[in-house]
Amino acid sequence: MHMLLHHASWPEVEAYLERSKGVLIPIGSTEQHGPNGLIGTDAICPEVIARKAAEDTQMLIAPTFNVGIAQHHMGFAGSMTLRPSTMIAAIYDWVASLSRHGFDRIYFFNGHGGNIATIQAAFSEIYADRSLGREGDNRRAVKCRLVNWWDFKPVLDYCKQTYGSAHGSHATPSEVAVTYAAFPHAVKHAVMEPAIAPSGRFTDAEDYRAKFPDGRIGSDPSLARAEDGEKLIALSAKSLAEDFKNFTTS
Amino acid sequence: MHMLLHHASWPEVEAYLERSKGVLIPIGSTEQHGPNGLIGTDAICPEVIARKAAEDTQMLIAPTFNVGIAQHHMGFAGSMTLRPSTMIAAIYDWVASLSRHGFDRIYFFNGHGGNIATIQAAFSEIYADRSLGREGDNRRAVKCRLVNWWDFKPVLDYCKQTYGSAHGSHATPSEVAVTYAAFPHAVKHAVMEPAIAPSGRFTDAEDYRAKFPDGRIGSDPSLARAEDGEKLIALSAKSLAEDFKNFTTS
Amino acid sequence: MHMLLHHASWPEVEAYLERSKGVLIPIGSTEQHGPNGLIGTDAICPEVIARKAAEDTQMLIAPTFNVGIAQHHMGFAGSMTLRPSTMIAAIYDWVASLSRHGFDRIYFFNGHGGNIATIQAAFSEIYADRSLGREGDNRRAVKCRLVNWWDFKPVLDYCKQTYGSAHGSHATPSEVAVTYAAFPHAVKHAVMEPAIAPSGRFTDAEDYRAKFPDGRIGSDPSLARAEDGEKLIALSAKSLAEDFKNFTTS
Amino acid sequence: MHMLLHHASWPEVEAYLERSKGVLIPIGSTEQHGPNGLIGTDAICPEVIARKAAEDTQMLIAPTFNVGIAQHHMGFAGSMTLRPSTMIAAIYDWVASLSRHGFDRIYFFNGHGGNIATIQAAFSEIYADRSLGREGDNRRAVKCRLVNWWDFKPVLDYCKQTYGSAHGSHATPSEVAVTYAAFPHAVKHAVMEPAIAPSGRFTDAEDYRAKFPDGRIGSDPSLARAEDGEKLIALSAKSLAEDFKNFTTS
Amino acid sequence: MHMLLHHASWPEVEAYLERSKGVLIPIGSTEQHGPNGLIGTDAICPEVIARKAAEDTQMLIAPTFNVGIAQHHMGFAGSMTLRPSTMIAAIYDWVASLSRHGFDRIYFFNGHGGNIATIQAAFSEIYADRSLGREGDNRRAVKCRLVNWWDFKPVLDYCKQTYGSAHGSHATPSEVAVTYAAFPHAVKHAVMEPAIAPSGRFTDAEDYRAKFPDGRIGSDPSLARAEDGEKLIALSAKSLAEDFKNFTTS
Amino acid sequence: MHMLLHHASWPEVEAYLERSKGVLIPIGSTEQHGPNGLIGTDAICPEVIARKAAEDTQMLIAPTFNVGIAQHHMGFAGSMTLRPSTMIAAIYDWVASLSRHGFDRIYFFNGHGGNIATIQAAFSEIYADRSLGREGDNRRAVKCRLVNWWDFKPVLDYCKQTYGSAHGSHATPSEVAVTYAAFPHAVKHAVMEPAIAPSGRFTDAEDYRAKFPDGRIGSDPSLARAEDGEKLIALSAKSLAEDFKNFTTS
Ligand code: NI
Ligand code: NI
Ligand code: NI
Ligand code: NI
Ligand code: NI
Ligand code: NI
């Protein structure tokens, strides 16, 4: 049964805990996504896909961690970022809170490549508490897992087939399509110049903006269609449901 | 025109900044709200009211800061908390990000009494940067404002008239009513025993649970009705629209 | 019996702990108080009143926490401030120290409105340790309480009667009067222009100084008289003695 | 002229700054000082001596930094400590505040050996800001100085002559004598067993208490006499006045 | 010309800076490497390879960052770890120091997979300073790069050919071979049971030790030979020299 | 038997722990050492001497902590520094790691005067954990010791005899001689002007460079000879071996 932590009451969560110790946290970013992409794309995608996955699986979904590591996007209006040290502290507290109630399988379902390193660092920060502990310590063990919504093979295959070399790595047509499927009123139109954005490495916000003047990297998000977004949601959700089940029952 | 930061593109935010330097951040908590209240109540209320207010005002709404200071609720399953030091760091980064783009009026619209002290401390942390600076410093000035959704006189009056002494201070019928109006499918039913919960002070989670065994303080949330929630949303939104306008044009 | 922690020996404190687990910390600020007010006003007031209260009550008084949150006063020479994050860490350590010895009722007697939010945030930081803990944890419970010296009804009434609309909210005649009663040699004279200072909100130091050019807010501290200070001390001390007793025996 | 920052008004401090950029911070500790010593000894000594020195020198005295590094004394009731990381943050903020107003010679007059390392570390933390800066940086240079009240040769000589091998290193007759001179009503009597306490190294609180069961190290503080305290105050104050003058005019 | 920062004088570094703004930091870990591997393996490998690469390239080599993220190895004697938050602070300071002198290309040459996430998070922490800055800011831009010694194709190919499915992912024969080549006296012999260690995921130290009882993951390090280590050093060094040159001249 | 932690395997460390709970950490700095001194001098000296001492004593040597507190040297190319707060966190983690394995005597063998305060502060930070703990706490006790390589009387005597008033306090001929003995290929030649460098106090990097234009303080390091370095190594190592034994068996 579909269950949002924030729409549940505490007795409902207590009852859930008798059946499962697993919880999913959608985690994203609030950052520019090119001329026609939503600033909330990376938070919206994992949230929408998780809700879909939860429709016929036992899965408790926590609120979305919605501002992540986006320092490189700060040259574009509306982008927001945490410093990695802040994000580690916040993830530490979220996990400590859930662990307090007995959750011991925390699944981070991620929508932003730039978050990956810091989330993994946060896991090490959390594990280090017990790893540096000693006998008699009463800290509870917890297992964390990080999966990106596009990590599943069916999703990768679909993107490759549908967008080919126009997929790119930021403001991709696939992620924009997912948001269009979720929020049809937010569909935007823009002419992409050049059609496919440049690719490459970057460091800070100034460097990023100089190299990628409209925010895109390697992509043509004008290819984004809500109907493809629906398919992507379904594909990713199916894999997620299975992966979450394996994780929480392992 | 109604505008969510996360549903906008960066050029749209850039255009907005030419008209206004103000932005609103709904800020709440993820914590137990008694036997029939949603764990997300305190995040849902300001978010829903802000969207209503934005319908016919110029107001940009940022993503919701959804986990706050709820250490005292940790005795009830599903509650989540930040430590105040973490929350200060996170608010600092959110404001630094928005300030970077030129926003200089940051309006925190709050749904949780337990957040107030820490949000105000965060404001002082932010202001201290400039206040400890010296001539020639190039930090930008920013003004922050904290308002709770129930602070407006029409809202207070309505609650008093409608709920009288059954309003209480946590898991109140008014906040539960707002969430029922927003999410009718999440309406829950529970018998309240006693009808009106006990009142008093509390310290940590153990102390809280001992004094308030079902999570409520001084309230009877079984009085919550979606139709009253609609009225509360409308009343609070009207005042908010005005207050936000005053703030951002001052 | 009157007892200062810093004038006691450790065996005397050990003996006190057999009778009471309560301790009072005067907490203030070091910041400008207008043309004729002492920079130490907010630390002096609670310290002086607490000593008076302790004359015929069992009350152990810790050293005064004398620099607080005064970022907004940094435009006036001599003002000192902590960042809120620093103050939280310091209060955490003070309470951890006292708790280590068995004190479990820590009464913060405050002289500065600007401290309130950060002190409350510090309490949450302290409580969060236990609230996020788990069974078998051996952290001791501690209860903290925050009271401002002017919070008691007799004090509020006296101020209203004596100063009326000239009381204001910073560099008030009442707090200046208390310091004049305590330190007659430090009485200062200054012409106030205008007689009653302007009122309003403020953000950082630059903003504050622009709005309140001589440091006062809404007050006429030229009305401060040592003899009124004596009365204020007596009134606040009487209420404090009672409140402290209630707190430490609850 | 004798001048306490906390007894001055901001215009008085502004006037002082036209004559001098130097300020003195008494810094001590709140920790056990054996069977007949005051817990506040290490804060009282530098404060009392500085006030004496200021009688006929131009010297502005800030409030006393009264809780320091005393983790090793936590086995004795009433001792309080900061963690070094907290103390560094607090000293950083105190100096940043004073520097903001133009003070560029900050003299820390210390009463506690256990503080020395952390105060010096704090100086490096402060200096590192500018040292890691680059051209065009607008941080102000500030010079900090750390002197213990017993560092001056006349003081050392007096202690040696008066107490010889009974002086020891903690809860010494000299420091106790200074507090007795300052607070005659706080004189305490206790039989010392053995007459001279053991000496040696120590690590944490448990280790300390095991080695020094009544808190003293190598001393016989029953030798403390108020009249010797007067002399010590005078000797140290005379040297301090000179040293402070040299420092602030260099 | 081969140049170690720690074997240079400051005038030599000053001269180097006129030719190049690039510097390499070997970064590793101090953690168990199975029954016959050196605890310092991950620090030794990048250090040795970098020195080889520097023999005929212009490359300044900083001291080795030798303790990294190894919380998962803490179940095995001798392993050492930083918490990620500590490591981020330390890398921040290292880069700030080098940037102060004008180095603007900082190449982290890494020997430990477990460091990757935290190093990347540290880069974001560093870049965020400028990215959150504003016009007129005088922070210098710096570019950081992270490369693992085994990332180069010739190295990967050699490992595949030489060790096949016995290579594994921790305590690999290739890394052990490199240390044997560098320190022949430290060659150790141990029987591996089973020959190829198990593979899989892990969380904290307890979990790791339960799954990988002798510390290896998927490898048979008894295959390590000094002569293969020599070849690996040569292959990696050649690629490194080229990559470093490209990076520092880009 | 001579034993480097980083050249040992975990079973070897496990075996060592059955014989001894003591470990030595060489700790230094990476900072300018005048016209002919190595930037790594302060890390090299304790490392080289410890290895010598370990030749015929039971002593486990950890990797060298190689970047310390050198903010005052940042005016000279190649110097690197940690902020003291970072160094405290790092030392805390190093000790926590070693303590986890059962090491309870941690000997810091130091090569840099500027590190002393921060290392001692770090010890207090570590001890404070237990000192603020309470009954039932399961933290392990650990004893830390800080010794500088030049602290031993035979070393001091040798320096006095050999260099007299040309020894100075930074970039001394003795420390340079030790590095020349260790790394003959790194011997450098430079004319010292004046022969003996000026002496005095300093604050930040700008102040330091203004007072000590070539980096030396009070020394003539052109007197450094590799053969004297050999003797210094031998003298210091002999004392160290004895002192380490006393410490670890006490
Ligand atoms: Ni994206
Ligand atoms: Ni609520
Ligand atoms: Ni006041
Ligand atoms: Ni003392
Ligand atoms: Ni390895
Ligand atoms: Ni040196």
PDB file of N, CA and C in Angstrom, chain A residues 155-202:
ATOM      1  N   VAL A 155      15.688   1.792 -17.823  1.00  0.00           N
ATOM      2  CA  VAL A 155      15.676   3.250 -17.992  1.00  0.00           C
ATOM      3  C   VAL A 155      16.809   3.685 -18.907  1.00  0.00           C
ATOM      4  N   LEU A 156      17.981   3.144 -18.642  1.00  0.00           N
ATOM      5  CA  LEU A 156      19.134   3.482 -19.484  1.00  0.00           C
ATOM      6  C   LEU A 156      18.868   3.113 -20.939  1.00  0.00           C
ATOM      7  N   ASP A 157      18.314   1.943 -21.123  1.00  0.00           N
ATOM      8  CA  ASP A 157      18.025   1.496 -22.486  1.00  0.00           C
ATOM      9  C   ASP A 157      17.019   2.415 -23.173  1.00  0.00           C
ATOM     10  N   TYR A 158      15.984   2.763 -22.440  1.00  0.00           N
ATOM     11  CA  TYR A 158      14.950   3.623 -23.020  1.00  0.00           C
ATOM     12  C   TYR A 158      15.528   4.983 -23.436  1.00  0.00           C
ATOM     13  N   CYS A 159      16.366   5.529 -22.594  1.00  0.00           N
ATOM     14  CA  CYS A 159      16.968   6.844 -22.895  1.00  0.00           C
ATOM     15  C   CYS A 159      17.831   6.759 -24.147  1.00  0.00           C
ATOM     16  N   LYS A 160      18.597   5.686 -24.214  1.00  0.00           N
ATOM     17  CA  LYS A 160      19.499   5.511 -25.349  1.00  0.00           C
ATOM     18  C   LYS A 160      18.713   5.417 -26.651  1.00  0.00           C
ATOM     19  N   GLN A 161      17.670   4.573 -26.599  1.00  0.00           N
ATOM     20  CA  GLN A 161      16.839   4.405 -27.794  1.00  0.00           C
ATOM     21  C   GLN A 161      16.124   5.695 -28.187  1.00  0.00           C
ATOM     22  N   THR A 162      15.597   6.374 -27.205  1.00  0.00           N
ATOM     23  CA  THR A 162      14.721   7.508 -27.494  1.00  0.00           C
ATOM     24  C   THR A 162      15.495   8.772 -27.857  1.00  0.00           C
ATOM     25  N   TYR A 163      16.616   8.997 -27.163  1.00  0.00           N
ATOM     26  CA  TYR A 163      17.311  10.287 -27.338  1.00  0.00           C
ATOM     27  C   TYR A 163      18.694  10.163 -27.983  1.00  0.00           C
ATOM     28  N   GLY A 164      19.270   8.971 -27.927  1.00  0.00           N
ATOM     29  CA  GLY A 164      20.578   8.788 -28.543  1.00  0.00           C
ATOM     30  C   GLY A 164      21.578   9.801 -28.055  1.00  0.00           C
ATOM     31  N   SER A 165      22.273  10.441 -28.984  1.00  0.00           N
ATOM     32  CA  SER A 165      23.350  11.352 -28.597  1.00  0.00           C
ATOM     33  C   SER A 165      22.834  12.709 -28.138  1.00  0.00           C
ATOM     34  N   ALA A 166      21.515  12.878 -28.121  1.00  0.00           N
ATOM     35  CA  ALA A 166      20.953  14.154 -27.649  1.00  0.00           C
ATOM     36  C   ALA A 166      20.584  14.089 -26.171  1.00  0.00           C
ATOM     37  N   HIS A 167      20.950  12.980 -25.522  1.00  0.00           N
ATOM     38  CA  HIS A 167      20.572  12.830 -24.121  1.00  0.00           C
ATOM     39  C   HIS A 167      21.405  13.711 -23.202  1.00  0.00           C
ATOM     40  N   GLY A 168      22.722  13.652 -23.390  1.00  0.00           N
ATOM     41  CA  GLY A 168      23.586  14.511 -22.582  1.00  0.00           C
ATOM     42  C   GLY A 168      23.616  14.148 -21.118  1.00  0.00           C
ATOM     43  N   SER A 169      24.092  15.093 -20.284  1.00  0.00           N
ATOM     44  CA  SER A 169      24.228  14.749 -18.877  1.00  0.00           C
ATOM     45  C   SER A 169      23.608  15.765 -17.915  1.00  0.00           C
ATOM     46  N   HIS A 170      23.215  16.904 -18.393  1.00  0.00           N
ATOM     47  CA  HIS A 170      22.451  17.810 -17.514  1.00  0.00           C
ATOM     48  C   HIS A 170      21.355  18.493 -18.324  1.00  0.00           C
ATOM     49  N   ALA A 171      20.176  18.598 -17.665  1.00  0.00           N
ATOM     50  CA  ALA A 171      18.982  19.061 -18.371  1.00  0.00           C
ATOM     51  C   ALA A 171      18.704  18.118 -19.534  1.00  0.00           C
ATOM     52  N   THR A 172      18.676  16.851 -19.208  1.00  0.00           N
ATOM     53  CA  THR A 172      18.464  15.820 -20.227  1.00  0.00           C
ATOM     54  C   THR A 172      16.988  15.769 -20.611  1.00  0.00           C
ATOM     55  N   PRO A 173      16.713  15.328 -21.843  1.00  0.00           N
ATOM     56  CA  PRO A 173      15.304  15.201 -22.225  1.00  0.00           C
ATOM     57  C   PRO A 173      14.549  14.209 -21.342  1.00  0.00           C
ATOM     58  N   SER A 174      15.230  13.202 -20.836  1.00  0.00           N
ATOM     59  CA  SER A 174      14.513  12.210 -20.032  1.00  0.00           C
ATOM     60  C   SER A 174      14.019  12.815 -18.721  1.00  0.00           C
ATOM     61  N   GLU A 175      14.867  13.542 -18.019  1.00  0.00           N
ATOM     62  CA  GLU A 175      14.419  14.074 -16.738  1.00  0.00           C
ATOM     63  C   GLU A 175      13.368  15.168 -16.944  1.00  0.00           C
ATOM     64  N   VAL A 176      13.563  15.956 -18.008  1.00  0.00           N
ATOM     65  CA  VAL A 176      12.557  16.982 -18.294  1.00  0.00           C
ATOM     66  C   VAL A 176      11.227  16.329 -18.654  1.00  0.00           C
ATOM     67  N   ALA A 177      11.298  15.228 -19.395  1.00  0.00           N
ATOM     68  CA  ALA A 177      10.068  14.519 -19.757  1.00  0.00           C
ATOM     69  C   ALA A 177       9.326  14.019 -18.515  1.00  0.00           C
ATOM     70  N   VAL A 178      10.070  13.525 -17.560  1.00  0.00           N
ATOM     71  CA  VAL A 178       9.427  13.050 -16.326  1.00  0.00           C
ATOM     72  C   VAL A 178       8.681  14.189 -15.636  1.00  0.00           C
ATOM     73  N   THR A 179       9.284  15.362 -15.575  1.00  0.00           N
ATOM     74  CA  THR A 179       8.598  16.481 -14.912  1.00  0.00           C
ATOM     75  C   THR A 179       7.389  16.944 -15.716  1.00  0.00           C
ATOM     76  N   TYR A 180       7.469  16.845 -17.029  1.00  0.00           N
ATOM     77  CA  TYR A 180       6.327  17.243 -17.866  1.00  0.00           C
ATOM     78  C   TYR A 180       5.162  16.282 -17.663  1.00  0.00           C
ATOM     79  N   ALA A 181       5.509  15.015 -17.501  1.00  0.00           N
ATOM     80  CA  ALA A 181       4.454  14.036 -17.231  1.00  0.00           C
ATOM     81  C   ALA A 181       3.806  14.327 -15.876  1.00  0.00           C
ATOM     82  N   ALA A 182       4.615  14.733 -14.933  1.00  0.00           N
ATOM     83  CA  ALA A 182       4.104  14.966 -13.578  1.00  0.00           C
ATOM     84  C   ALA A 182       3.350  16.286 -13.479  1.00  0.00           C
ATOM     85  N   PHE A 183       3.831  17.303 -14.171  1.00  0.00           N
ATOM     86  CA  PHE A 183       3.222  18.634 -14.076  1.00  0.00           C
ATOM     87  C   PHE A 183       2.984  19.226 -15.466  1.00  0.00           C
ATOM     88  N   PRO A 184       1.954  18.738 -16.115  1.00  0.00           N
ATOM     89  CA  PRO A 184       1.701  19.172 -17.509  1.00  0.00           C
ATOM     90  C   PRO A 184       1.591  20.697 -17.638  1.00  0.00           C
ATOM     91  N   HIS A 185       1.081  21.369 -16.610  1.00  0.00           N
ATOM     92  CA  HIS A 185       0.931  22.826 -16.719  1.00  0.00           C
ATOM     93  C   HIS A 185       2.277  23.529 -16.742  1.00  0.00           C
ATOM     94  N   ALA A 186       3.342  22.803 -16.394  1.00  0.00           N
ATOM     95  CA  ALA A 186       4.650  23.446 -16.313  1.00  0.00           C
ATOM     96  C   ALA A 186       5.503  23.232 -17.559  1.00  0.00           C
ATOM     97  N   VAL A 187       4.913  22.626 -18.570  1.00  0.00           N
ATOM     98  CA  VAL A 187       5.670  22.416 -19.802  1.00  0.00           C
ATOM     99  C   VAL A 187       6.086  23.768 -20.389  1.00  0.00           C
ATOM    100  N   LYS A 188       7.336  23.853 -20.794  1.00  0.00           N
ATOM    101  CA  LYS A 188       7.881  25.108 -21.326  1.00  0.00           C
ATOM    102  C   LYS A 188       8.475  24.846 -22.713  1.00  0.00           C
ATOM    103  N   HIS A 189       8.507  25.891 -23.489  1.00  0.00           N
ATOM    104  CA  HIS A 189       9.084  25.762 -24.829  1.00  0.00           C
ATOM    105  C   HIS A 189      10.221  26.748 -25.004  1.00  0.00           C
ATOM    106  N   ALA A 190      11.288  26.298 -25.607  1.00  0.00           N
ATOM    107  CA  ALA A 190      12.435  27.172 -25.846  1.00  0.00           C
ATOM    108  C   ALA A 190      13.208  26.628 -27.027  1.00  0.00           C
ATOM    109  N   VAL A 191      13.773  27.526 -27.797  1.00  0.00           N
ATOM    110  CA  VAL A 191      14.628  27.106 -28.907  1.00  0.00           C
ATOM    111  C   VAL A 191      16.022  26.850 -28.351  1.00  0.00           C
ATOM    112  N   MET A 192      16.569  25.695 -28.697  1.00  0.00           N
ATOM    113  CA  MET A 192      17.894  25.341 -28.189  1.00  0.00           C
ATOM    114  C   MET A 192      18.958  25.745 -29.212  1.00  0.00           C
ATOM    115  N   GLU A 193      19.897  26.527 -28.735  1.00  0.00           N
ATOM    116  CA  GLU A 193      20.992  26.945 -29.626  1.00  0.00           C
ATOM    117  C   GLU A 193      22.348  26.768 -28.940  1.00  0.00           C
ATOM    118  N   PRO A 194      23.144  25.877 -29.404  1.00  0.00           N
ATOM    119  CA  PRO A 194      22.939  24.930 -30.506  1.00  0.00           C
ATOM    120  C   PRO A 194      21.953  23.853 -30.077  1.00  0.00           C
ATOM    121  N   ALA A 195      21.511  23.065 -31.029  1.00  0.00           N
ATOM    122  CA  ALA A 195      20.535  22.027 -30.702  1.00  0.00           C
ATOM    123  C   ALA A 195      21.037  21.143 -29.573  1.00  0.00           C
ATOM    124  N   ILE A 196      22.256  20.678 -29.730  1.00  0.00           N
ATOM    125  CA  ILE A 196      22.853  19.869 -28.657  1.00  0.00           C
ATOM    126  C   ILE A 196      23.906  20.725 -27.953  1.00  0.00           C
ATOM    127  N   ALA A 197      23.774  20.806 -26.651  1.00  0.00           N
ATOM    128  CA  ALA A 197      24.663  21.672 -25.869  1.00  0.00           C
ATOM    129  C   ALA A 197      26.071  21.097 -25.814  1.00  0.00           C
ATOM    130  N   PRO A 198      27.050  21.934 -25.534  1.00  0.00           N
ATOM    131  CA  PRO A 198      28.437  21.454 -25.394  1.00  0.00           C
ATOM    132  C   PRO A 198      28.580  20.543 -24.173  1.00  0.00           C
ATOM    133  N   SER A 199      29.660  19.757 -24.188  1.00  0.00           N
ATOM    134  CA  SER A 199      29.965  18.865 -23.062  1.00  0.00           C
ATOM    135  C   SER A 199      31.325  19.228 -22.473  1.00  0.00           C
ATOM    136  N   GLY A 200      31.613  18.658 -21.302  1.00  0.00           N
ATOM    137  CA  GLY A 200      32.927  18.909 -20.706  1.00  0.00           C
ATOM    138  C   GLY A 200      32.868  18.949 -19.195  1.00  0.00           C
ATOM    139  N   ARG A 201      34.020  19.176 -18.614  1.00  0.00           N
ATOM    140  CA  ARG A 201      34.151  19.257 -17.166  1.00  0.00           C
ATOM    141  C   ARG A 201      33.938  20.694 -16.702  1.00  0.00           C
ATOM    142  N   PHE A 202      33.762  20.844 -15.410  1.00  0.00           N
ATOM    143  CA  PHE A 202      33.571  22.191 -14.873  1.00  0.00           C
ATOM    144  C   PHE A 202      34.012  22.185 -13.418  1.00  0.00           C
TER     145      PHE A 202
END
